[in-house]
Short mmCIF file of C-alpha atoms in Angstrom, two decimals:
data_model
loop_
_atom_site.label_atom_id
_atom_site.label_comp_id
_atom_site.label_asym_id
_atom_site.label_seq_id
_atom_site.Cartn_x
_atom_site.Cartn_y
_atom_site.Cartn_z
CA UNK A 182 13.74 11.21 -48.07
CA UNK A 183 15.22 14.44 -48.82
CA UNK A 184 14.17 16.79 -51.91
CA UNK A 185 17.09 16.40 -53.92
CA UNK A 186 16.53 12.67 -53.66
CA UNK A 187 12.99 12.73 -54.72
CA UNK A 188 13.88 15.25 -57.53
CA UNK A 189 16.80 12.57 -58.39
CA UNK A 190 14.37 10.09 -58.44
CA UNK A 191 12.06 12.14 -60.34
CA UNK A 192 14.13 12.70 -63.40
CA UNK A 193 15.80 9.88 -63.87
CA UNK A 194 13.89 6.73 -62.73
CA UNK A 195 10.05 7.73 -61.87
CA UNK A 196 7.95 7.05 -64.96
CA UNK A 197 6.78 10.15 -66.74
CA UNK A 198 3.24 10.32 -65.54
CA UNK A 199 4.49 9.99 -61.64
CA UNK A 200 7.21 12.77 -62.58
CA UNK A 201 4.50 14.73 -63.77
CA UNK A 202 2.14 14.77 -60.54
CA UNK A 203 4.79 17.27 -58.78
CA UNK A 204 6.98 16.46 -55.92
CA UNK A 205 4.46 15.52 -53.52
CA UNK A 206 2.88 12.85 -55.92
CA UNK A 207 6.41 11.61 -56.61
CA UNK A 208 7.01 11.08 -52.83
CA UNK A 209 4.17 9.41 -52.26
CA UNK A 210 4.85 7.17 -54.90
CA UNK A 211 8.22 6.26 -53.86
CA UNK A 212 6.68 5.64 -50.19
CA UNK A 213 4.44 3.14 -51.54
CA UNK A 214 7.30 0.92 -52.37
CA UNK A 215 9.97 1.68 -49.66
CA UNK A 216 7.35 2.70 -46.40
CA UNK A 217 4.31 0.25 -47.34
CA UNK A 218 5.81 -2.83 -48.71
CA UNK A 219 8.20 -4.61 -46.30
CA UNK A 220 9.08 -7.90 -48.22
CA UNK A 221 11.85 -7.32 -50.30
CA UNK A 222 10.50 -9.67 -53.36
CA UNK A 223 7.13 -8.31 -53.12
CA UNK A 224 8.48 -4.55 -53.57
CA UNK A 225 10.74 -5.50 -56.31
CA UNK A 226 7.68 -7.63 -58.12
CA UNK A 227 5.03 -4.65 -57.24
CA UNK A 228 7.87 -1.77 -59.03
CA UNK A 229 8.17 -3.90 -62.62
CA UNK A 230 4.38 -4.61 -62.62
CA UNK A 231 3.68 -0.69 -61.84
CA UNK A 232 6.55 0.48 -64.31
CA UNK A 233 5.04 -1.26 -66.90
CA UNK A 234 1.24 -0.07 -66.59
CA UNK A 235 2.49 3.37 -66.16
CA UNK A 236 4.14 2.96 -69.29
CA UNK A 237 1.15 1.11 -70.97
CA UNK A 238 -1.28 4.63 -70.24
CA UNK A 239 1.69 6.42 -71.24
CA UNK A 240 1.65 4.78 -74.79
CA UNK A 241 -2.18 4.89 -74.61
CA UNK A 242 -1.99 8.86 -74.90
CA UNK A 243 -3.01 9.39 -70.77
CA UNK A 244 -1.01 12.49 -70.22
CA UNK A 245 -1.96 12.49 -66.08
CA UNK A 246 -2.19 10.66 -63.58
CA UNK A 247 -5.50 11.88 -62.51
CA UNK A 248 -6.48 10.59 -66.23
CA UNK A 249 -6.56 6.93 -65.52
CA UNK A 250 -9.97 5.44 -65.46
CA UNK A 251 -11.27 1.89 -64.68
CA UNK A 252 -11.57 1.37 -68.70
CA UNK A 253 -8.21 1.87 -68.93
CA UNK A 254 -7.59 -0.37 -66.26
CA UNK A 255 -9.77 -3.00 -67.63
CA UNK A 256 -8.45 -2.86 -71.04
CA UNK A 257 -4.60 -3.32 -69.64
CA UNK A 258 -5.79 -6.44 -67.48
CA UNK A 259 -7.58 -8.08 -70.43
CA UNK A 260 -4.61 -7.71 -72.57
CA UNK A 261 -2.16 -9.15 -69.66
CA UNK A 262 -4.92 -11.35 -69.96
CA UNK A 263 -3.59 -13.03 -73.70
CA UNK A 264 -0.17 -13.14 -72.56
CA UNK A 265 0.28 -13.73 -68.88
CA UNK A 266 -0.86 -16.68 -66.75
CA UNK A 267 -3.87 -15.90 -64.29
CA UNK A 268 -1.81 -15.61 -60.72
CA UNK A 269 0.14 -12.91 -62.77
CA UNK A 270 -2.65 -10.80 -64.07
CA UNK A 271 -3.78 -11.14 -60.26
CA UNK A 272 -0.48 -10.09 -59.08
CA UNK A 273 -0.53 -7.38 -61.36
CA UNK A 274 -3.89 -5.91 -60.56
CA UNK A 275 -3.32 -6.35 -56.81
CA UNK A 276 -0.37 -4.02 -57.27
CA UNK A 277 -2.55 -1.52 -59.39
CA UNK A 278 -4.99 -1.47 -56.68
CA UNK A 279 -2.77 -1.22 -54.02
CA UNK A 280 -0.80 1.65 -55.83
CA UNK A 281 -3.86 3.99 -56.29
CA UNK A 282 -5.37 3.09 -52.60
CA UNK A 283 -2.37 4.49 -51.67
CA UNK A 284 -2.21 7.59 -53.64
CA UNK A 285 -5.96 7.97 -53.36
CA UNK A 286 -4.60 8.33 -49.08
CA UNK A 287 -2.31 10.33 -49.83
CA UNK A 288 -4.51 12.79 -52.02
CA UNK A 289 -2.53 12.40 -55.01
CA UNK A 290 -5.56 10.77 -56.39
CA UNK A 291 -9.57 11.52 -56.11
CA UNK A 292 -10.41 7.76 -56.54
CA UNK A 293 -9.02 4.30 -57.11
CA UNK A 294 -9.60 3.40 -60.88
CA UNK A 295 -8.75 0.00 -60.40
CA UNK A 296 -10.95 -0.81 -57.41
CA UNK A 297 -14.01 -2.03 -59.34
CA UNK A 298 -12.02 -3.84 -62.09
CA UNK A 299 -12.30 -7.56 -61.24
CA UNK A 300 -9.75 -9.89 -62.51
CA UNK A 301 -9.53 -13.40 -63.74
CA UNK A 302 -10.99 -16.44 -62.03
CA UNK A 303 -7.98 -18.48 -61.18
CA UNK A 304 -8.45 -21.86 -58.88
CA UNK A 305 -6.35 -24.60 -58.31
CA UNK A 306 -6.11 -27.83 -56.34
CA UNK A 307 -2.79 -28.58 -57.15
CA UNK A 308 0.19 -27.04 -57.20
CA UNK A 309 2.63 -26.98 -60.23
CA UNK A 310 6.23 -26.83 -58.07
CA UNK A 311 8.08 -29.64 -59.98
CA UNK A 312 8.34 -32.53 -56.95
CA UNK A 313 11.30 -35.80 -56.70
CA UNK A 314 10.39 -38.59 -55.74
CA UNK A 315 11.67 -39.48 -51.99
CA UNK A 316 14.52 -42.21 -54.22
CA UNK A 317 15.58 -39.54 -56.06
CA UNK A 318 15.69 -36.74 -53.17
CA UNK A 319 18.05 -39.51 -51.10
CA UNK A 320 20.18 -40.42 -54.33
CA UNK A 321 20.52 -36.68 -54.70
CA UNK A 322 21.90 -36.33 -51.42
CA UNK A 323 23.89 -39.58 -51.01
CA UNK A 324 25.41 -38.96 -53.83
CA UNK A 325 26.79 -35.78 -53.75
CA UNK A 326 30.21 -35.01 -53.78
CA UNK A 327 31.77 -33.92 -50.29
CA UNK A 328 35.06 -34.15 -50.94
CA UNK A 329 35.01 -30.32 -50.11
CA UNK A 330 33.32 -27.57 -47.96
CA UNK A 331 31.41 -26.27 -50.96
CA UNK A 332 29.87 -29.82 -51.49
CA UNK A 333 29.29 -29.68 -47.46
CA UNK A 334 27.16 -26.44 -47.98
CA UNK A 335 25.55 -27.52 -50.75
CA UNK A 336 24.39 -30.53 -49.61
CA UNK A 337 23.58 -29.03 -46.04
CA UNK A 338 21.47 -26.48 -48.57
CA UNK A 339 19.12 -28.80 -50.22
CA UNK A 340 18.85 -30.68 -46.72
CA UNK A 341 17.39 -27.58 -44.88
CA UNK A 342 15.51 -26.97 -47.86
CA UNK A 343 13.59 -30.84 -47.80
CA UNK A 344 13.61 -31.49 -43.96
CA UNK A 345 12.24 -27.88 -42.76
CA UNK A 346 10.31 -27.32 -45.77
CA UNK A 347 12.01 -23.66 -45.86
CA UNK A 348 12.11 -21.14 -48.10
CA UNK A 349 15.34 -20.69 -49.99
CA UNK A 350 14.89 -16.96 -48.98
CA UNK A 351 15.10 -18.50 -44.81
CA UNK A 352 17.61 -20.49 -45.68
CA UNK A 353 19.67 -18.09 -47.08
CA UNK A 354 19.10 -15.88 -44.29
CA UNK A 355 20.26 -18.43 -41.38
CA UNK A 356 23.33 -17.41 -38.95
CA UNK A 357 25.49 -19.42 -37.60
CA UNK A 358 23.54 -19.18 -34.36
CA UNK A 359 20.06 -19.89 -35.59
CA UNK A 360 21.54 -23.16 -35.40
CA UNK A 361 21.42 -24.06 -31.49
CA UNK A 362 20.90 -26.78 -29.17
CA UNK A 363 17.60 -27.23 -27.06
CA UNK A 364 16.05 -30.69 -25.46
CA UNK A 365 19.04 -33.19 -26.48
CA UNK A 366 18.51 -31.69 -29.70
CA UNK A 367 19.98 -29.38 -32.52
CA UNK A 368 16.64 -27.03 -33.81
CA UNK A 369 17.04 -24.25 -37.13
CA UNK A 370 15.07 -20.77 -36.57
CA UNK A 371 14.19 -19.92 -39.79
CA UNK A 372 12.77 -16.34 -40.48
CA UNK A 373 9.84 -16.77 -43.26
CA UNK A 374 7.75 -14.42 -44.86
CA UNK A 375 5.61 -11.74 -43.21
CA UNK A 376 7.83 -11.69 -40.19
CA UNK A 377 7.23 -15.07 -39.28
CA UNK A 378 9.99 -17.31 -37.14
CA UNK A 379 9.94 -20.90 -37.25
CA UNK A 380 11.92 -23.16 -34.81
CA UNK A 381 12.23 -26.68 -36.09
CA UNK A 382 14.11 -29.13 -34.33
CA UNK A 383 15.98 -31.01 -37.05
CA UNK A 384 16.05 -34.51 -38.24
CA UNK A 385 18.80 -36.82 -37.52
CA UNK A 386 20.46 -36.86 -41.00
CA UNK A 387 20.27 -33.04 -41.22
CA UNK A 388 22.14 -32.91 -38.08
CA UNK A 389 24.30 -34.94 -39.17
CA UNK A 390 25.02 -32.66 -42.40
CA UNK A 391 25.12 -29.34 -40.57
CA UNK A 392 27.74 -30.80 -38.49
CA UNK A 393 30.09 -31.88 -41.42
CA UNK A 394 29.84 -28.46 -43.14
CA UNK A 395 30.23 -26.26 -40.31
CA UNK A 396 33.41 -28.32 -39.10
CA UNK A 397 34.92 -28.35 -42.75
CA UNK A 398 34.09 -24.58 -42.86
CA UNK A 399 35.32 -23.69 -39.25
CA UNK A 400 32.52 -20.99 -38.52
CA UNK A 401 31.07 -22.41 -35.36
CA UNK A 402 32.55 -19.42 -33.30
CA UNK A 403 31.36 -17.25 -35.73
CA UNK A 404 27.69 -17.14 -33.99
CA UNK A 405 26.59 -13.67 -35.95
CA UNK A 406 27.84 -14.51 -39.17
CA UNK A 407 25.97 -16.01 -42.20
CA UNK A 408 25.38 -19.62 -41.92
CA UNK A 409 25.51 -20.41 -45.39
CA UNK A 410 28.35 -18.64 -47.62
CA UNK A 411 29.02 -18.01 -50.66
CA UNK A 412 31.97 -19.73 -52.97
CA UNK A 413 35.05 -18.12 -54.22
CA UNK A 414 35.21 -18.89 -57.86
CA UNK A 415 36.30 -22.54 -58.78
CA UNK A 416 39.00 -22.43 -55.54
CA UNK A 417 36.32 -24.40 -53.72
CA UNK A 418 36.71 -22.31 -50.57
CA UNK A 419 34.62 -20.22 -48.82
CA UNK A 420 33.98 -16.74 -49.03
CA UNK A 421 32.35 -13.70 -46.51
CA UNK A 422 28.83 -12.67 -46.08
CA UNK A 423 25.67 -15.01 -47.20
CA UNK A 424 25.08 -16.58 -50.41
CA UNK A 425 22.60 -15.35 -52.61
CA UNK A 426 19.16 -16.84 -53.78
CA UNK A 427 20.08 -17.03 -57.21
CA UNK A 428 23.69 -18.38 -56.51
CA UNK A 429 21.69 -21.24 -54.20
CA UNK A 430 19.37 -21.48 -57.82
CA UNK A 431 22.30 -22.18 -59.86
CA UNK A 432 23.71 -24.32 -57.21
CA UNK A 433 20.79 -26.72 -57.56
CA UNK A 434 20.60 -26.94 -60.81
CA UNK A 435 23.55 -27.88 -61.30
CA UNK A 436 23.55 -30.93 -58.75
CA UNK A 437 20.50 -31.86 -60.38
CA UNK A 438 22.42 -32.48 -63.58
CA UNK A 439 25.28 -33.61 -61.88
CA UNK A 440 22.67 -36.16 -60.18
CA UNK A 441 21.12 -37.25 -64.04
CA UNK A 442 17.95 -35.95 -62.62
CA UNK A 443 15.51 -34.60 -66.02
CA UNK A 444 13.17 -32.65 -64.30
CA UNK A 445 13.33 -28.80 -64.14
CA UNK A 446 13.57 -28.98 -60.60
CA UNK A 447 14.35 -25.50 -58.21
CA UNK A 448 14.33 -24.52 -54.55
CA UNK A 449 10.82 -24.79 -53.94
CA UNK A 450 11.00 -28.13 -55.32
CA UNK A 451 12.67 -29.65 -52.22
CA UNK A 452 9.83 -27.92 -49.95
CA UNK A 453 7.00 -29.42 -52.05
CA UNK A 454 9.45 -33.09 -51.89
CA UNK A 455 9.48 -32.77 -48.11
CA UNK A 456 5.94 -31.89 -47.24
CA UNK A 457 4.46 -35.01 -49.80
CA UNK A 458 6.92 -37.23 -48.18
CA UNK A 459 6.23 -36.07 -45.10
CA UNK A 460 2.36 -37.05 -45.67
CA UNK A 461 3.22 -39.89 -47.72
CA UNK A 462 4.46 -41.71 -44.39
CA UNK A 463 1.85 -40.41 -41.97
CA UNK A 464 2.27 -36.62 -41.34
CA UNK A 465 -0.52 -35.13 -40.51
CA UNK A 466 -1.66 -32.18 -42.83
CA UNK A 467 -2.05 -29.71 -40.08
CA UNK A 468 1.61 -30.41 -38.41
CA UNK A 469 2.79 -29.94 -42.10
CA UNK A 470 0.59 -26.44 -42.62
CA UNK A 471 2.51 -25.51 -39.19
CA UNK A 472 5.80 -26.62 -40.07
CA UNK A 473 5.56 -24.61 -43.59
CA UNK A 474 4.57 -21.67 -41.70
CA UNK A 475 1.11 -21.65 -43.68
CA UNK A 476 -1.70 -19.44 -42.75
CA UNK A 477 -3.98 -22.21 -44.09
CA UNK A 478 -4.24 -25.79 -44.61
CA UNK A 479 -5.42 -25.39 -48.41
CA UNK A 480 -2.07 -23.65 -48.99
CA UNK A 481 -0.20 -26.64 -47.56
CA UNK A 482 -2.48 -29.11 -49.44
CA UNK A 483 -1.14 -28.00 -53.20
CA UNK A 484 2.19 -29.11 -52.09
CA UNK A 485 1.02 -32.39 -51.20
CA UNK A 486 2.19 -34.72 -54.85
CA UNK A 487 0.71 -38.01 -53.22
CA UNK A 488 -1.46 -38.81 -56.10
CA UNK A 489 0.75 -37.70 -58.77
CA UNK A 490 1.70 -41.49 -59.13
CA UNK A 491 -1.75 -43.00 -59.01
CA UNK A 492 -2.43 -40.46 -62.05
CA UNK A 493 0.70 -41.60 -64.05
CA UNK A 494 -0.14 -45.47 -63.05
CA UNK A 495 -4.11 -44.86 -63.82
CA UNK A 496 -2.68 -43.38 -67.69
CA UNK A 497 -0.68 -46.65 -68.03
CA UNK A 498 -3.63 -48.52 -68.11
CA UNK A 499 -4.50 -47.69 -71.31
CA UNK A 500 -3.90 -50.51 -73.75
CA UNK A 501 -3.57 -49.14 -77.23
#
C-alpha cells in the first residue's frame, strides 16, 4: 500500500488515535485487517468492534495510543458487559487482543494492554440457531413454487443448505462446476471457512433439484460461472455474477412466510435442521462433525435439536 493511500486512509477513515501514531502506526494498523485476517466476515466484524473501542478511549480523554492500559481495557469490556451478550464481549476482546499483539509486533506498541484482561465466562450445551422440524423442512420444499427458474434456485438454495449442512457463505460461493459427477454420482465441493473444501456427494432429492434449476436456467456450459445467481427485479429471470448472502437471507424469509412457517428461521437454520435430522435417523455424530466441516465434535453437538421435543412434551405434563 502506497503512501498516498495510507495518508488517504489516515484522514479520512482511520480513527483519530491510529491517525495520530504517524504513518507507520497507521500502516500497521491497516495490515492488521487486510494482511492478517483472511476471512472476509471476520475482518469486517474485527474493523466495527475496533472502531468502536478506539472511539470509546477517545471519549474517555486517551489522547495516544501508547495511553491505553489494561484498566481501560477492563472498564470497556465490563460495560460491553451490560449491553452485549457474552460470545460478543468475547468477540470483541479477541479483536482487542489481537489488534495490540499485532501492533505490539510491529513496534507501534511497547505491550499488549488487553492481554491480561480476562473476559466473561460463557458456556453452552446447546445451540440457539432456530431449527424446523423435518415436516416442516419437506412442506417447505414441496411446496414451493417452481413455476419459474427463480423458484428452481431458491428451492435448490435451501436444499444445499439442509442436505450438505453448508454455510450460506459456501453456498453462495458454488460454480457451476463444483457441481460434478464422480462414482454414479453427482457430489457439491463446497469451500467453508478457514480454507476448508468439502466434497459431498449429494442426496437423491437434491440431485434431483439441481437438475431442474440448472436446466430451467441453461448454465450447464457455463462451468466457471456462479452456480447460484442472482434475480432481476420482479422479471423472474436470471441475472450475472453470484447472489449475495443477504439477498439468499431475504430469500428465505420470505419462503418461510410464504410457507406459514412462525419461527424466525435463517440460513443457518437449515444446517442445524439437517444435522438433527440427520442424527435423529441414525447419523453418527462424528460423520456429521465431518460433513459440517467441524474441527470438533462439541461444535457439531449444539446443532443437534433432538431433545428439543422431549423438553416441550416433558413441560406439557404439567397439569394446572
Amino acid at each position: 500500500m502506497g503512501e498516498l493511500s495510507v495518508r488517504r486512509n489516515t484522514a479520512g477513515v482511520l480513527p483519530a488515535l491510529v491517525a495520530k501514531a504517524g504513518k507507520g502506526g497507521a500502516r500497521r494498523f491497516l495490515e492488521f485487517f487486510t494482511v492478517n485476517i483472511r476471512n472476509r466476515n471476520t475482518r469486517a466484524a474485527y474493523a466495527r468492534a475496533a472502531a468502536v473501542f478506539l472511539r470509546w478511549c477517545e471519549g474517555q480523554g486517551i489522547t495516544r495510543l501508547q495511553d491505553v492500559q489494561p484498566v481501560h481495557v477492563a472498564a470497556y469490556i465490563e460495560q460491553l458487559a451490560r449491553e452485549m451478550s457474552p460470545p460478543s464481549v468475547k468477540q470483541h476482546l479477541a479483536c482487542i487482543r489481537m489488534l495490540f499483539d499485532w501492533l505490539v509486533t510491529g513496534q507501534v506498541m511497547p505491550s499488549n494492554p488487553a492481554h491480561s484482561v480476562r473476559g466473561p465466562r460463557h458456556s453452552v450445551s446447546k445451540g440457539v440457531t432456530p431449527v424446523l422440524s423435518s415436516e416442516e423442512a419437506t412442506a417447505l420444499l414441496a411446496g414451493m413454487d417452481v413455476s419459474s427458474v427463480v423458484g428452481l434456485r431458491d428451492r435448490a438454495i435451501i436444499a444445499v443448505m439442509t442436505y450438505t449442512f453448508a454455510r450460506v457463505g459456501a453456498v453462495v460461493a458454488l460454480t457451476v462446476e463444483d457441481y460434478y459427477a464422480q462414482k454414479k454420482r453427482w457430489w457439491l465441493r463446497l469451500r467453508e471457512k478457514n480454507g476448508k473444501v468439502n466434497e459431498m456427494p449429494c442426496h437423491h432429492k437434491l440431485e434431483a433439484y439441481l437438475d431442474a434449476y440448472i436446466e430451467a436456467a441453461g448454465i450447464e456450459d457455463d462451468r466457471k460461472g456462479p452456480l447460484f445467481r442472482p434475480a432481476i427485479g420482479k422479471t423472474k429471470k436470471l441475472g450475472q455474477g453470484a447472489i449475495s448472502r443477504t439477498d439468499v437471507w431475504y430469500m428465505v424469509r420470505r419462503r418461510a412466510a410464504d410457507a406459514g412457517i412462525e419461527t424466525a428461521i435463517g440460513c443457518h437454520t437449515f444446517r442445524a435442521t439437517g444435522i438433527t435430522d440427520y442424527l435423529t435417523n441414525g447419523g453418527r455424530i462424528e460423520v456429521a462433525q465431518r460433513m459440517a466441516g467441524h474441527s470438533n465434535a462439541k461444535t457439531t453437538g449444539l446443532y443437534d435439536r433432538r431433545n428439543d421435543d422431549v423438553s416441550v412434551g416433558e413441560v406439557e405434563r404439567i397439569g394446572i
